[in-house]
Structure formats: structure tokens, C-alpha cells
Coordinates of C-alpha atoms in Angstrom, one line a residue:
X85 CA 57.8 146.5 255.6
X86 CA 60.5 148.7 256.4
X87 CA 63.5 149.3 253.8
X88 CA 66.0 148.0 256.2
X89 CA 63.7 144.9 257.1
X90 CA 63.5 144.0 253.0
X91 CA 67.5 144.0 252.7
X92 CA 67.7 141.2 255.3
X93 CA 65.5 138.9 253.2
X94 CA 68.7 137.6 251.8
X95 CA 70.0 136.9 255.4
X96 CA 67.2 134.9 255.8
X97 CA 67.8 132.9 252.8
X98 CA 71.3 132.0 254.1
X99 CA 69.7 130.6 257.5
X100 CA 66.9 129.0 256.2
X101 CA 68.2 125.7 257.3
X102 CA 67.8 126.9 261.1
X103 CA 64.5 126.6 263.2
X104 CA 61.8 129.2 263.6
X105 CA 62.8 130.5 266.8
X106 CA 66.2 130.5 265.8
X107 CA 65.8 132.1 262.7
X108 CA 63.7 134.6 264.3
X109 CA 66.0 135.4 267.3
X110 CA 69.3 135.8 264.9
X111 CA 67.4 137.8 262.4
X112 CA 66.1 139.9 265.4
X113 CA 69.8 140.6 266.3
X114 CA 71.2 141.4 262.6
X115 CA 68.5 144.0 262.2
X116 CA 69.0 145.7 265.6
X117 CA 72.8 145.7 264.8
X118 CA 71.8 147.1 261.7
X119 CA 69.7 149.7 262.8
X120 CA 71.8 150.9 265.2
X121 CA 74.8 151.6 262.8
X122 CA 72.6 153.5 260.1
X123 CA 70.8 155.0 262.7
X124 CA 73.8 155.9 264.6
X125 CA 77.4 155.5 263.3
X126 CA 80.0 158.1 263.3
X127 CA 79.4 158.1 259.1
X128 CA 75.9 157.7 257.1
X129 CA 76.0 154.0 255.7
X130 CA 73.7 152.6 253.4
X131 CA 71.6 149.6 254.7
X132 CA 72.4 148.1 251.3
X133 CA 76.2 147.8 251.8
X134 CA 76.0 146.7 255.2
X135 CA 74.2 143.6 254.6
X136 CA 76.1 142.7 251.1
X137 CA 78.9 142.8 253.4
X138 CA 77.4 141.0 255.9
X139 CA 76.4 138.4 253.6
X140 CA 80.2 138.8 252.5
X141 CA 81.3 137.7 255.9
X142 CA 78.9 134.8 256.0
X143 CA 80.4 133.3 252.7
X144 CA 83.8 134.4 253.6
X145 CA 83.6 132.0 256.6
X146 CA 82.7 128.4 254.8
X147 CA 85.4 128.3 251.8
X148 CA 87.5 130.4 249.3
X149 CA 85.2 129.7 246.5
X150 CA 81.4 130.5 247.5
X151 CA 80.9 134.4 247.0
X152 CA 77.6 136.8 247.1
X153 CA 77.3 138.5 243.9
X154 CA 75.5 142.1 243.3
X155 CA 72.5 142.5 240.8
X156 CA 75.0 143.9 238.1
X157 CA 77.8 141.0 239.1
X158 CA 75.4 138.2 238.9
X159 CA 74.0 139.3 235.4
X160 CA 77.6 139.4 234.6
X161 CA 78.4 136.0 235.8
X162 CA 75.6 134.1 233.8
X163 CA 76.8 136.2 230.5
X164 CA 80.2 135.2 231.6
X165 CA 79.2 131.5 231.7
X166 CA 77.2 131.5 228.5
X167 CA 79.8 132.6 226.6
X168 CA 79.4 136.0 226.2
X169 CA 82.3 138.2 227.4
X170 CA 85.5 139.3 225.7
X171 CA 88.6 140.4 228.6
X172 CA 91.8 141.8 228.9
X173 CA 94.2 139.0 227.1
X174 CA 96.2 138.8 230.4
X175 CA 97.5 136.0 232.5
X176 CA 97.8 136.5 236.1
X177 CA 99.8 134.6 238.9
X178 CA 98.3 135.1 242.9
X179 CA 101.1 135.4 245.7
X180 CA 100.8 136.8 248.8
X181 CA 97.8 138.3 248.5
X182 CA 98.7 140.1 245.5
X183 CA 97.8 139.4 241.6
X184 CA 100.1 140.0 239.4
X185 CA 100.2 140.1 235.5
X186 CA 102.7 136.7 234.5
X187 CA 101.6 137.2 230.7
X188 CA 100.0 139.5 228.1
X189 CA 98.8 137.9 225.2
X190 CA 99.8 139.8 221.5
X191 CA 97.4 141.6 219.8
X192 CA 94.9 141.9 223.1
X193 CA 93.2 144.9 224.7
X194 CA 96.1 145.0 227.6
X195 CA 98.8 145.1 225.5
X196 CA 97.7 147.8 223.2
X197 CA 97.0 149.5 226.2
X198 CA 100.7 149.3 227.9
X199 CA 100.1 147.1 230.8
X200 CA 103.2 145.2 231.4
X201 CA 104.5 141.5 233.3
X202 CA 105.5 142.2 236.7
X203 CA 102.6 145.1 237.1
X204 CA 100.5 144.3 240.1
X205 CA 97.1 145.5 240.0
X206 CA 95.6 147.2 242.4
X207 CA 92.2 148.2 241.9
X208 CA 89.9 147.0 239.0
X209 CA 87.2 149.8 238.9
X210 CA 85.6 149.7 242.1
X211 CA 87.1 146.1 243.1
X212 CA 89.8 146.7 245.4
X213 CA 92.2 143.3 245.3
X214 CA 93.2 142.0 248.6
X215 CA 93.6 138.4 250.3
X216 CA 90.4 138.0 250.0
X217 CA 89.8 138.6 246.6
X218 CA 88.1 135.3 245.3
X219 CA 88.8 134.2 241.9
X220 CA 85.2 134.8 240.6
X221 CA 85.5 138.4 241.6
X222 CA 88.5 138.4 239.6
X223 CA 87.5 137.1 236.6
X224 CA 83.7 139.0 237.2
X225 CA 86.3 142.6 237.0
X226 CA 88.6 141.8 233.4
X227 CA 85.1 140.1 231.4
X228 CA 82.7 142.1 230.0
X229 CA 80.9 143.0 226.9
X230 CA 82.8 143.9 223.9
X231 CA 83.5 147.8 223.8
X232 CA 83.1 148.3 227.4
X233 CA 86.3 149.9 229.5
X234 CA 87.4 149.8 232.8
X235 CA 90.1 151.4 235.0
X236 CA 92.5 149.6 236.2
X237 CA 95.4 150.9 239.2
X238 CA 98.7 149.5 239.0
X239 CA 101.4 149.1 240.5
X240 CA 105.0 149.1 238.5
X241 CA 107.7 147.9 240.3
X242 CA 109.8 149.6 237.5
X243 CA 108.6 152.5 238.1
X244 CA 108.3 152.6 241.8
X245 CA 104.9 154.2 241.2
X246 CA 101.2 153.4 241.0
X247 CA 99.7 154.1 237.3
X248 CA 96.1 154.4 236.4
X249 CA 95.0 153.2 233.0
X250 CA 91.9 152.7 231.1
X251 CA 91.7 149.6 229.2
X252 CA 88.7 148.7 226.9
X253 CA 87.1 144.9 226.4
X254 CA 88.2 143.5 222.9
X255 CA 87.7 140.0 221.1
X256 CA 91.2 138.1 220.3
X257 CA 91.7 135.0 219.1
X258 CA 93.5 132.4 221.8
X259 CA 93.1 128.4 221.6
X260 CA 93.1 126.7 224.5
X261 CA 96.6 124.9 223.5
X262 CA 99.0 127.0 223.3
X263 CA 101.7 124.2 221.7
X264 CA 101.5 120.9 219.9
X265 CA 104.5 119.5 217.9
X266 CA 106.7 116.2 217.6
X267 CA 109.9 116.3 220.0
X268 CA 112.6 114.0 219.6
X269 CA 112.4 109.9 220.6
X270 CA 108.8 110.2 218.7
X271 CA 107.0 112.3 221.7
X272 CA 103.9 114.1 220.5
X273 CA 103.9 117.0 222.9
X274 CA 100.9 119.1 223.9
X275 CA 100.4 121.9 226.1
X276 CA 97.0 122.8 227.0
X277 CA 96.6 126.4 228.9
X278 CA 92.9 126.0 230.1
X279 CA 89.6 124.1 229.7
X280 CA 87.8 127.0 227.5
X281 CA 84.9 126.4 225.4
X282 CA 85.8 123.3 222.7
X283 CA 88.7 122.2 224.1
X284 CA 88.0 118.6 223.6
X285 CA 87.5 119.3 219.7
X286 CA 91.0 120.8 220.1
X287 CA 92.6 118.2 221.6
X288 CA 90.7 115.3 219.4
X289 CA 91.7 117.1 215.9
X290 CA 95.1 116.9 216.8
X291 CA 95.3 113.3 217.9
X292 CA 93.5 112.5 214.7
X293 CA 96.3 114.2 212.5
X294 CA 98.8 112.4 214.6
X295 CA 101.5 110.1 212.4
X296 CA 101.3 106.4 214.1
X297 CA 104.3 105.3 212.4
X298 CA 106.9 107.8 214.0
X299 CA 104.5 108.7 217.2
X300 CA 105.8 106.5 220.2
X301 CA 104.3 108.6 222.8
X302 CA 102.0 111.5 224.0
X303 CA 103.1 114.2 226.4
X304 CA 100.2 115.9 227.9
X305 CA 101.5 119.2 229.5
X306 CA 99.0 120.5 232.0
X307 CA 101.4 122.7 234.1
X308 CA 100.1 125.9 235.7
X309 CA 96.8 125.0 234.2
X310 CA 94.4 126.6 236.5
X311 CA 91.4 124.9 235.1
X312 CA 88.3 125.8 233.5
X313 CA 84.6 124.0 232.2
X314 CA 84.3 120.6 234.0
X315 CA 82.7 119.6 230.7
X316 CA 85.3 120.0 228.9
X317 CA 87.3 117.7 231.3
X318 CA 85.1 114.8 230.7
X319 CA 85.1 115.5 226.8
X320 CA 88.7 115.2 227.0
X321 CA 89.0 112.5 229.6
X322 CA 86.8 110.6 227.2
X323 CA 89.3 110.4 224.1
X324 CA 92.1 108.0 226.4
X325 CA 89.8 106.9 228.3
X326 CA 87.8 103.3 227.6
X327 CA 83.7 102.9 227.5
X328 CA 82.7 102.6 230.6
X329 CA 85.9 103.9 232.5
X330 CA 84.7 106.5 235.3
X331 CA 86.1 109.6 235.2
X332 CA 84.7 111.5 238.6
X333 CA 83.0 110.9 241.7
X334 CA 81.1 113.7 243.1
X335 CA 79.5 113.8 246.4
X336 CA 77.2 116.5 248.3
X337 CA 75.2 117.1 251.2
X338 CA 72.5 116.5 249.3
X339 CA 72.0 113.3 247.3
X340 CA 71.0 114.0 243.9
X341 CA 74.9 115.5 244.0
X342 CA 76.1 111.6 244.8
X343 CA 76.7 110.9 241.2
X344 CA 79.5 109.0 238.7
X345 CA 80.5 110.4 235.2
X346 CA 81.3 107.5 233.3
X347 CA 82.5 107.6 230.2
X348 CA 80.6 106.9 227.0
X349 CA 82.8 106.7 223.8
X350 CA 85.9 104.6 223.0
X351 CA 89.6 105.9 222.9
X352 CA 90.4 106.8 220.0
X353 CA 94.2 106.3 220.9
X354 CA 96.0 103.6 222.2
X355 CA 99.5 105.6 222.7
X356 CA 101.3 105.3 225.8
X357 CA 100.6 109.0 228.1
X358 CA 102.5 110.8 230.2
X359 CA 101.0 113.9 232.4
X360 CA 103.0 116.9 233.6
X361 CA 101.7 118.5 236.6
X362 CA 102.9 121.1 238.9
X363 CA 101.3 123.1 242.0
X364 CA 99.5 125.5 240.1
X365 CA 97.6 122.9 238.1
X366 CA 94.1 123.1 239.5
X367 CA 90.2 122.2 239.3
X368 CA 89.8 120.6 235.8
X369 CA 93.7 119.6 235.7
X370 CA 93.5 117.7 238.4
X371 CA 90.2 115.6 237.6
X372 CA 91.4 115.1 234.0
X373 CA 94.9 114.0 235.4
X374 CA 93.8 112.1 238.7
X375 CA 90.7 110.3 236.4
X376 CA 94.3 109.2 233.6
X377 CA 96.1 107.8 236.7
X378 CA 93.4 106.0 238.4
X379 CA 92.3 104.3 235.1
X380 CA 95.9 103.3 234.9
X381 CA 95.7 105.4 231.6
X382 CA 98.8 107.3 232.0
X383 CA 101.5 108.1 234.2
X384 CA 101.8 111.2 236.1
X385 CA 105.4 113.1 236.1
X386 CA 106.0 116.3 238.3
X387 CA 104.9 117.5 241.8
X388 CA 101.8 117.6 243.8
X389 CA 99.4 119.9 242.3
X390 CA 97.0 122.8 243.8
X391 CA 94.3 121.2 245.2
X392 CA 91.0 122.6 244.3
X393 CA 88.2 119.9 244.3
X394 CA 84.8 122.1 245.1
X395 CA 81.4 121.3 243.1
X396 CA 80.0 125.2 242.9
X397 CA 76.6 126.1 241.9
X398 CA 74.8 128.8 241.1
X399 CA 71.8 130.1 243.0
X400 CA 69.1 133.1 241.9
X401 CA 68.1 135.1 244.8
X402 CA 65.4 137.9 245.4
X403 CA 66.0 141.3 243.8
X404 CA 68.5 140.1 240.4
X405 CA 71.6 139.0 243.0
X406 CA 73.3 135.9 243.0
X407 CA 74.5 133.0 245.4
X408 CA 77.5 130.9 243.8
X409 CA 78.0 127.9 246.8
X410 CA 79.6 125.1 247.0
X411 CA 77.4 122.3 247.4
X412 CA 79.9 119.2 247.2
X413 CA 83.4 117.6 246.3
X414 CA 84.8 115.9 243.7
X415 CA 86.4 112.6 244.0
X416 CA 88.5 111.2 241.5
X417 CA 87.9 107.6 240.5
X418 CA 89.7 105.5 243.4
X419 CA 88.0 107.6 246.1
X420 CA 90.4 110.7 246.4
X421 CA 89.6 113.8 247.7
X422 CA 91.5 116.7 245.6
X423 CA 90.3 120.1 247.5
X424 CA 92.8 121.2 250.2
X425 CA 91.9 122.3 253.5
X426 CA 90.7 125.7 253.7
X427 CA 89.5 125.8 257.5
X428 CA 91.2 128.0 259.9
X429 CA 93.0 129.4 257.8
X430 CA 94.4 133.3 256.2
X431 CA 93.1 133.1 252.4
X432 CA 97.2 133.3 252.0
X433 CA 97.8 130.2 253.5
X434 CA 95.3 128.4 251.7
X435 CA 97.0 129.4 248.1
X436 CA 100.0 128.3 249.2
X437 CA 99.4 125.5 251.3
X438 CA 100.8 123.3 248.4
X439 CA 104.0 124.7 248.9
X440 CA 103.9 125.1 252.5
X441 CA 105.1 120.9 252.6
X442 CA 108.1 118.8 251.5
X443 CA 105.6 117.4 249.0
X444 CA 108.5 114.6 247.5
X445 CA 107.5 112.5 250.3
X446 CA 104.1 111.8 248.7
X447 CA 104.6 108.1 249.6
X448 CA 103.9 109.7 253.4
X449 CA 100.2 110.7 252.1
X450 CA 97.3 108.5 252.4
X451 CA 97.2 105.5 249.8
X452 CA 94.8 104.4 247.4
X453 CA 94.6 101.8 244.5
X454 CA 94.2 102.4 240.6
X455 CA 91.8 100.1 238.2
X456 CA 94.6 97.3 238.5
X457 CA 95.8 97.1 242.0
X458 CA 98.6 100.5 241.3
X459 CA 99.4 101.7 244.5
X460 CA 99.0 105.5 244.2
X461 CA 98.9 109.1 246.8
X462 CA 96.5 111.6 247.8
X463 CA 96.8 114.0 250.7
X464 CA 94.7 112.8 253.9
X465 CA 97.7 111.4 256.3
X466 CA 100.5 112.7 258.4
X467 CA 102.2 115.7 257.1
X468 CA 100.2 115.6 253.6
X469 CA 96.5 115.4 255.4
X470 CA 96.1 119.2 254.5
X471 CA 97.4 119.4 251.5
X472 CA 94.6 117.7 249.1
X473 CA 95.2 117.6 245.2
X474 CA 96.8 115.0 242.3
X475 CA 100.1 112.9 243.2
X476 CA 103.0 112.2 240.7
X477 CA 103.4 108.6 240.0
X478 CA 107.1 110.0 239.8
X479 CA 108.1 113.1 241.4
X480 CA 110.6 115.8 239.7
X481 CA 110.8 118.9 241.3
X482 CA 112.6 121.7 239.4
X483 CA 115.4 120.4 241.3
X484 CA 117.4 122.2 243.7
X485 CA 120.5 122.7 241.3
X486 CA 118.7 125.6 239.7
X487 CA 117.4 127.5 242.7
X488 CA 117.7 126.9 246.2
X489 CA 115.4 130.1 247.8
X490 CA 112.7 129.6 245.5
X491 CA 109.3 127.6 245.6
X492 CA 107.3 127.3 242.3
X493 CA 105.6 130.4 243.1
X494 CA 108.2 132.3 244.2
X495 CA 109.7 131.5 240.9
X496 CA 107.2 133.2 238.9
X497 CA 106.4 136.3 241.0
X498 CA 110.2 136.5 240.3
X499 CA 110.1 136.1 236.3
X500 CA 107.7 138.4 236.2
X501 CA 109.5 141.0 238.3
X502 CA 113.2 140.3 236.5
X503 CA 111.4 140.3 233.3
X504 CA 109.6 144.0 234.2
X505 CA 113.0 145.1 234.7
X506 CA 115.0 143.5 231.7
X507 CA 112.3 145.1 228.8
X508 CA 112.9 148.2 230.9
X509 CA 116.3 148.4 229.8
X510 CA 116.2 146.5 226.6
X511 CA 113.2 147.4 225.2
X512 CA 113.8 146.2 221.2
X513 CA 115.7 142.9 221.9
X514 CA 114.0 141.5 218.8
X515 CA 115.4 144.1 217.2
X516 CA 119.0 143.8 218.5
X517 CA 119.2 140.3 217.3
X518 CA 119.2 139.3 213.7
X519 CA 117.0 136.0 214.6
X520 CA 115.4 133.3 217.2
X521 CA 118.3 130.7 215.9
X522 CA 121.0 133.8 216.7
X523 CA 119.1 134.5 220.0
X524 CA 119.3 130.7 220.5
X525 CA 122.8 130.1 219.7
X526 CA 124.8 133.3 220.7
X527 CA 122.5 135.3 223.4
X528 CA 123.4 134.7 226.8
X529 CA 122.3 135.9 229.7
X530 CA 125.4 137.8 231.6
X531 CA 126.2 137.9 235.0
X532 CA 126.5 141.2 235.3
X533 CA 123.6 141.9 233.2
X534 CA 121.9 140.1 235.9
X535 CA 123.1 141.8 238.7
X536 CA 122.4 145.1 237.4
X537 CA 119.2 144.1 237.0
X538 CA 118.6 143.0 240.8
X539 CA 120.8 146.2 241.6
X540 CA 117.8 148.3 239.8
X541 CA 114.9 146.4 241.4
X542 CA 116.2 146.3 244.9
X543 CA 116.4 150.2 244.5
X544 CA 113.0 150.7 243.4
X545 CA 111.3 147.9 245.5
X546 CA 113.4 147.2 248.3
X547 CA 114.0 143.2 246.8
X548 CA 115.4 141.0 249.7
X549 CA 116.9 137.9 249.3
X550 CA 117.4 137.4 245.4
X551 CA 118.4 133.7 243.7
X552 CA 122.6 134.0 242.9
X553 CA 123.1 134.0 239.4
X554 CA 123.9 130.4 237.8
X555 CA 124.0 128.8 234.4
X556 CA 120.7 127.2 234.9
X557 CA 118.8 130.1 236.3
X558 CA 120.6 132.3 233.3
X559 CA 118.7 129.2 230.7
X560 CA 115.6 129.8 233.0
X561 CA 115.6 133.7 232.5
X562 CA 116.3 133.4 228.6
X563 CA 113.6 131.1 227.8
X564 CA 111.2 133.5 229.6
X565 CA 112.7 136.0 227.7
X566 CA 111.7 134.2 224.3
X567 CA 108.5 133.7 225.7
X568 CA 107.2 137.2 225.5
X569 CA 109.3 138.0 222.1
X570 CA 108.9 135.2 220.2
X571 CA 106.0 132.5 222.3
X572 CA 105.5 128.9 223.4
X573 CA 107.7 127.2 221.1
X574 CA 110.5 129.3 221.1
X575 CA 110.6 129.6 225.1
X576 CA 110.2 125.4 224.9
X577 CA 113.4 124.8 223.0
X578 CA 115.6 127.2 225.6
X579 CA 113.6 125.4 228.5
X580 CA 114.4 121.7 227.3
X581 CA 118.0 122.9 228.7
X582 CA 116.8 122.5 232.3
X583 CA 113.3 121.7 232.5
X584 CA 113.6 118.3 234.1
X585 CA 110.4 117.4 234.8
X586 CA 109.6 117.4 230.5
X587 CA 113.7 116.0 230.1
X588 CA 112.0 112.8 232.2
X589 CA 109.1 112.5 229.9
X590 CA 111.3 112.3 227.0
X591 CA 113.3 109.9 227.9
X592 CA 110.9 107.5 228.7
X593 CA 110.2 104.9 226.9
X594 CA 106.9 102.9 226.4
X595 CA 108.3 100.2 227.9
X596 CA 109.4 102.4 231.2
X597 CA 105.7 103.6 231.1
X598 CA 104.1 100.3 230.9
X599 CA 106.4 98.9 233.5
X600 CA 104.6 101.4 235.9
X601 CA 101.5 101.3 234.8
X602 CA 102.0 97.1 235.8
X603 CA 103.4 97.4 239.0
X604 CA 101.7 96.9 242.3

């Protein structure tokens, strides 16, 4: 068997489900192709890379989520899965087809080696980032064992220059809720980051140490939550939820994927919940909220969320390489779909298709009913049939009075940017103030601070149409500020100033919760 013949035995996996003649007449055609450009191209190419990218191209064409993986990625991946890996300690926020770093954890590998927010990377090793770049690939590049380095290219906007640095794989310490704390009118707020590994344990030692007697409420913050272990959804789902109460729906082409988790243990709360949610809460987020909603559990307060829905499985091919495919959908419990379209479409389109709609007019999507009757929204009709993903039960936006020219995305590509250029020019604000409650109470953010600012960026990276200053977008700035000097909490009590969407929740009342939770 010839070596170029053996490299397309993976081809003929992918279009097994054809007939013989088919299979042979396609195949026949792939390896003539393939012939002909080792044999004859302008520049030698290995028959290896040809048909990985083939295979590519093939995957690249059914959804955003199913990828080919090497020998060397796919061993990865399974070690990734398991457990295994230590990263980076970075966040990282997708827009327009670039990923940029939003956050760098203290004490972590990338801080200690000078990455900074804003930076947009560029090249992980031999992983170039484009459009196309799925978010396996990314999180395949920052994991690996414990010791191990990798190069990473930059790009700092501060700088106007690209920077190469070398970064080396480290264990830190990070829970998977980054805040829990009593706010006022007896609100037990959490806010949970990702579904990581014992997340449920998390969330269920906290509820346990929960004071009934001053606890009215529970706040459940799951904004720009990308998601995480599926299993740690159900744990979770299973602590409001009631015996018996389903929490997904799954569906595939093939039937042993028709299946219904249902949960198995008793609440151990009976508080009232609210749910944030915003468009960059994703996967897990959205079952865990849309499985509270349906179950007429809690109330949902915020926007339309990101839409990703997909059941993805792992497959081991010949040779040590890997096949991660989507084989179905999840459905939350009254039937809706939460994945987004993704057909005919630029992979930029289909991360911000959630934005690409006047989402507040969820009533236009399609409708569907909770456990009691609840009218509630999915995407599926008229303007909102491409949109997919979790509807509020009430909407608040950030609200047009603090920006006009941003979308939620927008927004965040341009904290990190502002805040890349603020440390560049006040590198030791800690140590220019004598304490968070001074910071709090006498810091403001000037105007033409501000503007200097812009004035720098739009030098080094030709910046086009920035926000005017304002009051609120000042608030905005300085609690993102705190964020990355002082952490969660801190950057929370500057935020309450404008945050609407978490203003709503607190005001609430158990009775204004239960009123919606009855209606029809």
C-alpha cells in the first residue's frame, strides 16, 4: 500500500456513511488530487499535511465545534479532559476574529511572565489564531503538563509592536466562584466563572453555610460564563431543582443520544433565585439557566445569551489521532433549542450573531411553556430564528445611558484595550493610593485623563470611533480598574453604581419573584 494511499484511510472514515461506489469514486478523486500536488506543486508538500488539512476542510464545513485533532493534540485532549493539565492563568475574550487576553489571574504563569490585558495573541507555538481558530484548538495550545513552555506572539497595542515571549505551564490555585457574599435587602450573591471540576461541591458548601434567618434571596450570577463540564451542570442543577424535575433533553441522529437527565436528589433550598445572564454566557450556562426557568425554579434577569447547544463526542481513529464531532443537540426541558445557527455563515458571524439582533424583543422569538403554564422565549421565529440560546424572563440591557456605540463585546475588547493603556501610564496605582475605601471614595476617573488615554491609543492603533466620556462609563472604567488591582469584590462594589441588570435583582423582592414565576 502506497504511503500516500494509507494517509487517506482517515478520509475514508469520514465517508463511511456513503455507498461503495461512491466511496470508491470520491476516494479515487482525493488521491489523484493528492498525487498530483506532491507529485507536482510549485513547493514539496508533505502528503501528511495535505490530508490533515483536507480533513480540516471537511470538519470546517458542518459546525464551529467538530475539529480533527493530530496524534500529539488528541493525546493532549484526553489528558486535558482527565484532569491532567495545568495553563496559562489567563482569560480571553474572541472578537473579530481575534483573541484577546480580558484577564490575568495573580500569582499565574502569564503574569509572572509579563503578558498583559489588551495583548492579542497571535501565534501559540505553531498554532496560528485566525477566524477559524475553534475553541478546542485554543484551549489544546495554553494546557499542558506542568513544566512544559510554549511561545507565544503578541501583539501590544501599547506598544504598537508584536512581542514574542516564552511562558512555562504552572499549577495555581482558582475556584470556580470567583465571589459569594450577602448584599443588602438579604441577597446571597454568587458569581460562578466556569463549570471546572467540583463545582457543584462548591456551590452546595456555600448554600449549606447560608444564614436562613437574614437570607431572603439567591443571586446566581452566571455572566460571561463560557461554560465548562456538562456534569457539573446537572450536579448543580440538582441542588434547586426537585426529584424528578428534568434538567436536559438531548437528541441525535442516532437514538441511543435521545435521552432525558432527570434529576435524582431533593433541593436542598427552598430560597427564591434569580439568574443573571448575558451574551457571553454559553454551553453549561445556558442548560443550567434554561433547565431553572423551565422548572419555574427561578427567574431569569439580563439579555439573550450565546447560544451554544452542541452534544460533542470524542472519536479514536487509526494511527493515535482524534475525531471530536458533534453528534446531537441539547434541548432544555420545554423543548428549546439553545445552539445558534452556524450554516452559511463566516466563523465571525457566528460569534457574534447574538449581538447582530435587537434581542429586547424576545417576545418576537418563538414561544414555549414552563412546568406551570409560564409563557417563555427561545430563538426559532422571525427576526430571532437564528439566534438560538436562553431568554430573560426580564430583559435589562446595560442600558443605553452608559454607551450608545458599544455592544457587549465591543465593550470588553474596549476595557481591555483602555485598561492596556491606563497601567501603561499608571503603573503603581495601588501604590498611589493609601487604600480600596480611598480609591472608592476619592478616585475618579477624569475626563481628561480619559482623553489622553484615547489620544495615546488612537496613535499607536489607529482607534476609530471611541465611546464619549460620561459619568457612567467613568464608574464602568474604575471598577475594571479595581478589578485587576484589587479583584471580584472590590470591582463589584464600584459596578453596583451602574450595573443595572444586578441593581434589578436587588431590588426584587420574593414576592415580585413569585408573582412571575405565577403568571401565565
Amino acid at each position: 500500500m502506497s504511503r500516500i494511499l494509507r494517509k487517506t484511510i482517515v478520509i475514508f472514515i469520514l465517508f463511511a456513511g456513503m455507498t461503495g461506489a461512491q466511496n470508491y469514486e470520491v476516494l479515487r478523486t482525493f488521491t489523484e488530487v493528492l498525487n498530483q500536488v506532491t507529485e507536482n506543486y510549485v513547493d514539496e508538500k508533505k502528503s501528511e499535511e495535505l490530508v490533515y488539512h483536507a480533513i480540516q476542510g471537511i470538519l470546517k464545513s458542518l459546525d464551529p465545534h467538530s475539529i480533527f485533532l493530530s496524534p500529539g493534540q488528541y493525546r493532549k485532549y484526553k489528558s486535558m479532559k482527565s484532569g491532567e493539565l495545568v495553563g496559562f492563568g489567563l482569560e480571553v475574550q474572541r472578537f473579530q476574529g481575534k483573541v484577546y487576553i480580558q484577564g490575568i489571574v495573580d500569582g499565574t504563569p502569564a503574569k509572572k511572565a509579563g503578558l498583559k490585558i489588551g495583548d492579542v495573541i497571535l501565534q501559540i507555538d505553531t498554532l496560528t489564531i485566525s477566524d477559524t481558530t475553534s475553541t478546542t484548538e485554543l484551549e489544546l495550545a495554553f494546557l499542558g503538563e506542568e513544566g512544559t513552555s510554549s511561545t507565544l506572539k503578541i501583539f501590544r497595542p501599547s506598544a504598537g509592536k508584536e512581542v514574542t515571549i516564552k511562558i512555562t505551564r504552572d499549577e495555581y490555585e482558582r475556584s470556580n466562584i470567583s465571589m459569594a457574599v450577602m448584599l443588602s435587602r438579604g441577597t446571597f450573591y454568587m458569581k460562578i466563572d466556569e463549570f471546572g471540576a467540583n463545582l457543584a461541591g462548591e456551590v452546595r458548601n456555600y448554600i449549606d453555610r447560608i444564614n436562613p434567618d437574614i437570607t431572603k434571596k439567591i443571586v446566581i450570577d452566571l455572566r460571561g460564563n463560557p461554560g465548562g463540564g456538562m456534569d457539573q451542570c446537572f450536579k448543580t442543577a440538582e441542588i434547586f431543582l426537585s426529584e424528578d424535575d428534568t434538567v436536559y433533553i438531548s437528541k441525535g441522529r442516532k437514538k441511543q443520544l435521545d435521552q432525558v437527565g432527570v434529576s435524582k436528589t431533593k433541593r436542598i433550598t427552598e430560597l427564591p433565585l434569580i439568574v443573571l445572564i448575558d451574551r457571553n454566557s454559553a454551553s453549561a450556562s445556558e442548560m443550567l439557566s434554561g433547565a431553572l426557568q423551565d422548572n419555574d425554579r427561578a427567574i431569569l434577569v439580563g439579555t439573550n445569551t450565546f447560544g451554544k447547544g452542541l452534544i460533542q463526542v470524542p472519536f479514536d481513529l487509526r494511527g493515535g489521532a482524534g475525531l471530536v464531532m458533534t453528534v446531537g443537540r441539547y434541548q432544555t426541558p420545554s423543548g428549546r433549542i439553545i445552539q445558534k445557527e452556524y450554516d452559511n455563515i463566516s466563523r465571525d458571524e457566528y460569534y457574534d450573531l447574538m449581538n447582530s439582533v435587537d434581542s429586547s424583543n424576545f417576545r418576537n422569538g418563538k414561544t414555549y411553556r414552563t412546568n406551570l403554564g409560564r409563557r417563555i422565549y427561545g430563538g426559532g421565529a422571525g427576526e430571532l430564528e437564528k439566534v438560538g440560546g436562553i431568554f430573560p424572563d426580564v430583559f435589562v440591557d446595560y442600558g443605553e445611558d452608559i454607551f450608545t456605540t458599544l455592544d457587549e463585546d465591543s465593550l470588553k475588547i474596549f476595557d481591555v484595550n483602555f485598561l492596556n493603556y491606563f497601567f501603561e501610564q499608571s503603573p503603581d496605582l495601588k501604590g498611589s493610593v493609601k487604600s480600596f475605601r480611598a480609591y472608592y471614595t476619592d478616585y475618579q476617573l477624569e475626563e481628561k485623563v480619559f482623553y489622553k488615554i484615547i489620544d495615546i491609543w488612537r496613535e499607536k492603533d489607529n482607534l476609530i470611533s471611541p465611546p464619549e466620556y460620561s459619568l457612567m462609563l467613568a464608574n464602568h472604567l474604575k471598577s475594571e480598574i479595581a478589578r485587576q488591582v484589587w479583584g471580584e469584590y472590590e470591582a463589584m462594589m464600584i459596578g453596583m453604581l451602574y450595573d443595572k441588570q444586578l441593581n434589578y435583582a436587588l431590588n426584587m423582592t420574593p414576592e415580585d419573584i413569585n408573582k412571575i414565576l405565577g403568571s401565565r
